[in-house]
mmCIF file of C-alpha atoms and ligand atoms in Angstrom:
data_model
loop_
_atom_site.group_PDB
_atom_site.id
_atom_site.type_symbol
_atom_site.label_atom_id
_atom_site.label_comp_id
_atom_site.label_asym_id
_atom_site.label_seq_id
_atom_site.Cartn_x
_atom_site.Cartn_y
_atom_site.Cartn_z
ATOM 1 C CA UNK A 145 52.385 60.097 156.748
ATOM 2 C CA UNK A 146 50.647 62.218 159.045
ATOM 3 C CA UNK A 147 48.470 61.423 162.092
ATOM 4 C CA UNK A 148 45.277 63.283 162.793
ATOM 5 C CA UNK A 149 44.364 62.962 166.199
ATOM 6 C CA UNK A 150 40.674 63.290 167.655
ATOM 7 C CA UNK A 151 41.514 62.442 171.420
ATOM 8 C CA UNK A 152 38.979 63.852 174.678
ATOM 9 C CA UNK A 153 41.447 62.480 177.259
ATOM 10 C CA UNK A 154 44.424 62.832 175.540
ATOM 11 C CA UNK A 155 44.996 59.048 175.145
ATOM 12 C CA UNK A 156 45.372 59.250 171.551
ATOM 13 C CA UNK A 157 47.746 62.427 171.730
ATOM 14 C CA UNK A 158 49.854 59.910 173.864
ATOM 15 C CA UNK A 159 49.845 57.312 171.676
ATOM 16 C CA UNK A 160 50.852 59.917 168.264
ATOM 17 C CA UNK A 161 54.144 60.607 170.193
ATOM 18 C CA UNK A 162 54.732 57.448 170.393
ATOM 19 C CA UNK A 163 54.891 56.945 166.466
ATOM 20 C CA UNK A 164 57.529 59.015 165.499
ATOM 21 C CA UNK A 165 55.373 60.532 162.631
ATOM 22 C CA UNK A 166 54.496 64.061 163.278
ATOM 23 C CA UNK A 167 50.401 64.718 163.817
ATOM 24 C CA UNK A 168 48.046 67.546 164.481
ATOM 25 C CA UNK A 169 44.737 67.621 166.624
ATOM 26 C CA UNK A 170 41.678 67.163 163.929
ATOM 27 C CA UNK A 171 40.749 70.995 164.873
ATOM 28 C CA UNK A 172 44.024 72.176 163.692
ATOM 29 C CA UNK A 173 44.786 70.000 160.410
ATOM 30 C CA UNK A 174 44.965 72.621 157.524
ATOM 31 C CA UNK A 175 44.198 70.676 154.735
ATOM 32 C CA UNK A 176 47.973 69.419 154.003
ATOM 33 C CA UNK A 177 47.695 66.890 151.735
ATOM 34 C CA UNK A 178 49.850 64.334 152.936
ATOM 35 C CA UNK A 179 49.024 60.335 153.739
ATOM 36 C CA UNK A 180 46.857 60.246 157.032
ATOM 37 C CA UNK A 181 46.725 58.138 159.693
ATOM 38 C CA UNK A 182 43.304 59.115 161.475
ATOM 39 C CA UNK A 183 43.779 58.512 164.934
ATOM 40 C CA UNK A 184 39.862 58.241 166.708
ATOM 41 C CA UNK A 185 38.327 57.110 169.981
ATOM 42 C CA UNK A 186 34.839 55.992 170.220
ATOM 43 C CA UNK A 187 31.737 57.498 172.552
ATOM 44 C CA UNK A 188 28.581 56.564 173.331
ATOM 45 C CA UNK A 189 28.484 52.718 173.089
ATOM 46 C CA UNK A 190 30.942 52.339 170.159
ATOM 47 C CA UNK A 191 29.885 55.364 168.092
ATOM 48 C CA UNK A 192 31.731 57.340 165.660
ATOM 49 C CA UNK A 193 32.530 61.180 166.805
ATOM 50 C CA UNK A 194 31.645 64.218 165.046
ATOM 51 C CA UNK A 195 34.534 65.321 164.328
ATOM 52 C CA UNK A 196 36.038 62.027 162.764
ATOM 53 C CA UNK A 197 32.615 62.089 160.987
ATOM 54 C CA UNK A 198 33.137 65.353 159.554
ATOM 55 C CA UNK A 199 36.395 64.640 158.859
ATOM 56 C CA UNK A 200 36.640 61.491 157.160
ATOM 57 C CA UNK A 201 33.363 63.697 154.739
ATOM 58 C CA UNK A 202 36.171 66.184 154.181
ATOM 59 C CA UNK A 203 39.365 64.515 153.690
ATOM 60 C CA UNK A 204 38.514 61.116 153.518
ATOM 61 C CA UNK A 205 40.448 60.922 150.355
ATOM 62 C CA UNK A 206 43.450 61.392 152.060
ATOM 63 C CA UNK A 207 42.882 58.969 154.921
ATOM 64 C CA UNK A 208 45.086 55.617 154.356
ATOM 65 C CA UNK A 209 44.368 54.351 157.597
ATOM 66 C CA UNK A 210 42.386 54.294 161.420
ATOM 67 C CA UNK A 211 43.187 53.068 164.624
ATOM 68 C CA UNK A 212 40.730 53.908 167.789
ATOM 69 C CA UNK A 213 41.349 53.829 171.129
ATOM 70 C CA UNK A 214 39.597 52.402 173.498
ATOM 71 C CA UNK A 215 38.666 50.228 176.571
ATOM 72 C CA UNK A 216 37.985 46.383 176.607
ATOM 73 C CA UNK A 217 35.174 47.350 178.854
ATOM 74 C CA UNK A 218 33.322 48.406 176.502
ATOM 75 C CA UNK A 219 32.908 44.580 175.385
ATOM 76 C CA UNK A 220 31.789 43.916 171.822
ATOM 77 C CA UNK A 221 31.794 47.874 171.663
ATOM 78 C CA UNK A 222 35.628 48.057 171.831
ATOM 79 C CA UNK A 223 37.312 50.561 169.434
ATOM 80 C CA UNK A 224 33.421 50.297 167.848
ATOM 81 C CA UNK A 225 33.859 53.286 165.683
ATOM 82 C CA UNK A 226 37.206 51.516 163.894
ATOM 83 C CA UNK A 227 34.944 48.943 162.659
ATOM 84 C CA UNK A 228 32.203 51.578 161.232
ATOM 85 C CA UNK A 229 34.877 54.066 159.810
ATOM 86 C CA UNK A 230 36.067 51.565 157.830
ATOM 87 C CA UNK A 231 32.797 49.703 156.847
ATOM 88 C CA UNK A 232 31.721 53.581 155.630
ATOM 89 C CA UNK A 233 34.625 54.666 154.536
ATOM 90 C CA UNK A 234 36.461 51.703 152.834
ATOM 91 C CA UNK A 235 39.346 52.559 155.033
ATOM 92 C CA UNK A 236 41.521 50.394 156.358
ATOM 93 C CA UNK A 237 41.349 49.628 159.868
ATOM 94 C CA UNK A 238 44.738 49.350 161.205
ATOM 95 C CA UNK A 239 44.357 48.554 164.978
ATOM 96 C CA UNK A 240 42.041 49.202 167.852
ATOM 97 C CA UNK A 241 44.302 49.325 171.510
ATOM 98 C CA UNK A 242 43.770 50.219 174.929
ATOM 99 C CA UNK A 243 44.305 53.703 176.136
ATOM 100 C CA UNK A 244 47.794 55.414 174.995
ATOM 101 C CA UNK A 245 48.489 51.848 173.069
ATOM 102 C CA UNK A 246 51.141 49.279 174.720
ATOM 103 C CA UNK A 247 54.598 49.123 173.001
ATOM 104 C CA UNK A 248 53.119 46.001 170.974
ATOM 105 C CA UNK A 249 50.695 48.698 169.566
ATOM 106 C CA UNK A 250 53.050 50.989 168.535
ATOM 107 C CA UNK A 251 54.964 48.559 167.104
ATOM 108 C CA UNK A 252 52.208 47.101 165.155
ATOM 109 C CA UNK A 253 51.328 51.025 163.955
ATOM 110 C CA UNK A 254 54.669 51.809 163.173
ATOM 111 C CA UNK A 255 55.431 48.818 160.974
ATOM 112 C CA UNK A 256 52.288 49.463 159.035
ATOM 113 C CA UNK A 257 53.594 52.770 158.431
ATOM 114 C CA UNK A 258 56.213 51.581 157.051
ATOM 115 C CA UNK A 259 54.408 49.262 154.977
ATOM 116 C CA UNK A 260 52.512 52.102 152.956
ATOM 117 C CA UNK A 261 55.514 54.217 153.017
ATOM 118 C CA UNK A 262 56.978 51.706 150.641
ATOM 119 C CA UNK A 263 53.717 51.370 148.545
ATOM 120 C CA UNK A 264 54.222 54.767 147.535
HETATM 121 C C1 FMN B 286 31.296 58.507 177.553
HETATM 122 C C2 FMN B 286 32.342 57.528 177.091
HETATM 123 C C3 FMN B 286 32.001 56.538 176.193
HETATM 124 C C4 FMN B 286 32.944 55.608 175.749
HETATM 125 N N1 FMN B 286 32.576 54.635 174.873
HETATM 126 C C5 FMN B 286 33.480 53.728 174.456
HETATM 127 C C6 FMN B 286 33.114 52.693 173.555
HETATM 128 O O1 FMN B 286 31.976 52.575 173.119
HETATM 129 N N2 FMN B 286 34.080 51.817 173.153
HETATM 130 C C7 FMN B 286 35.378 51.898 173.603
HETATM 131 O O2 FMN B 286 36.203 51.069 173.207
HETATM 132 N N3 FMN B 286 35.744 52.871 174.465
HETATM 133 C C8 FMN B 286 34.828 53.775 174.894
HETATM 134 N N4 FMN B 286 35.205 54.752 175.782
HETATM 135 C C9 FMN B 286 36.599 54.790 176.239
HETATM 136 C C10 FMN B 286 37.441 55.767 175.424
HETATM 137 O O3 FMN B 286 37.307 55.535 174.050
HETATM 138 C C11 FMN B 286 38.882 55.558 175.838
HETATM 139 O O4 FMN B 286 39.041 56.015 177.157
HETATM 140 C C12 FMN B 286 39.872 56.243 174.923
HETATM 141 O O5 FMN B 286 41.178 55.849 175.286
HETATM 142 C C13 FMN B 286 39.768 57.761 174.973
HETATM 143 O O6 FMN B 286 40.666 58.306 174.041
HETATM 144 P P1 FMN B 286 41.122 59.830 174.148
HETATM 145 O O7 FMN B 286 41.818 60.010 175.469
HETATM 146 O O8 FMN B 286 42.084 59.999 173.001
HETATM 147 O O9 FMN B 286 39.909 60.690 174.046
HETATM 148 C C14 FMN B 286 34.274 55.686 176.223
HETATM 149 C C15 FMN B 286 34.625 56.697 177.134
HETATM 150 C C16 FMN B 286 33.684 57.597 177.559
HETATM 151 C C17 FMN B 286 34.092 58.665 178.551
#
């Protein structure tokens, strides 16, 4: 499994090393064709981004899996874009968590890892 990470802030770089997969930024993934774990965010009142857009349209195929960060603030518009990723998508949303994730979080990620590993 690999996770693709499309992170502004950095939050969801912090929350790949958490994993213990490895992961590349969404500009740098070079087509490997490996399980993926798309790691998002959401803007502009619980939309998807451009790049996850484009993404998902490119290598959707490959894409077992999203989980967003995000902020409760947002209210009903928390981790927004999991919800329409996998409504468009048919991909299974995995988890939406605050910021670089708490350890429950990567716990939660990690065991669903796991989880597909053995469905291979
Ligand atoms: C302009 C802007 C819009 C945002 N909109 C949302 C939103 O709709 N829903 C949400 O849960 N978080 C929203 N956030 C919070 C970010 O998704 C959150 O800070 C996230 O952890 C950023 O991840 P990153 O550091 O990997 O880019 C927004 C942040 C900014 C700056």
């Amino acid at each position: 499994m690999l996770a693709v990470v499309d992170s502004l802030t950095g939050q969801g770089e912090r929350f790949a090393k958490k994993l213990g997969i490895p992961y590349v930024n969404i500009a740098n993934y070079d087509g490997n064709k490996d399980d993926i774990l798309l790691l998002t965010r959401s803007f502009n009142f619980g939309e998807v981004t451009q790049e996850a857009q484009d993404f998902m349209e490119q290598y959707g195929a490959y894409v077992k899996g999203v989980a967003v960060s995000g902020n409760r603030n947002w209210g009903t518009n928390f981790g927004a874009a999991g919800d329409k990723i996998s409504k468009a998508y048919g991909v299974e949303l995995v988890l939406k968590y605050e910021g670089s994730g708490f350890s429950k979080d990567v716990a939660c990620v990690k065991a669903w890892i796991e989880r597909e590993k053995q469905e291979l």
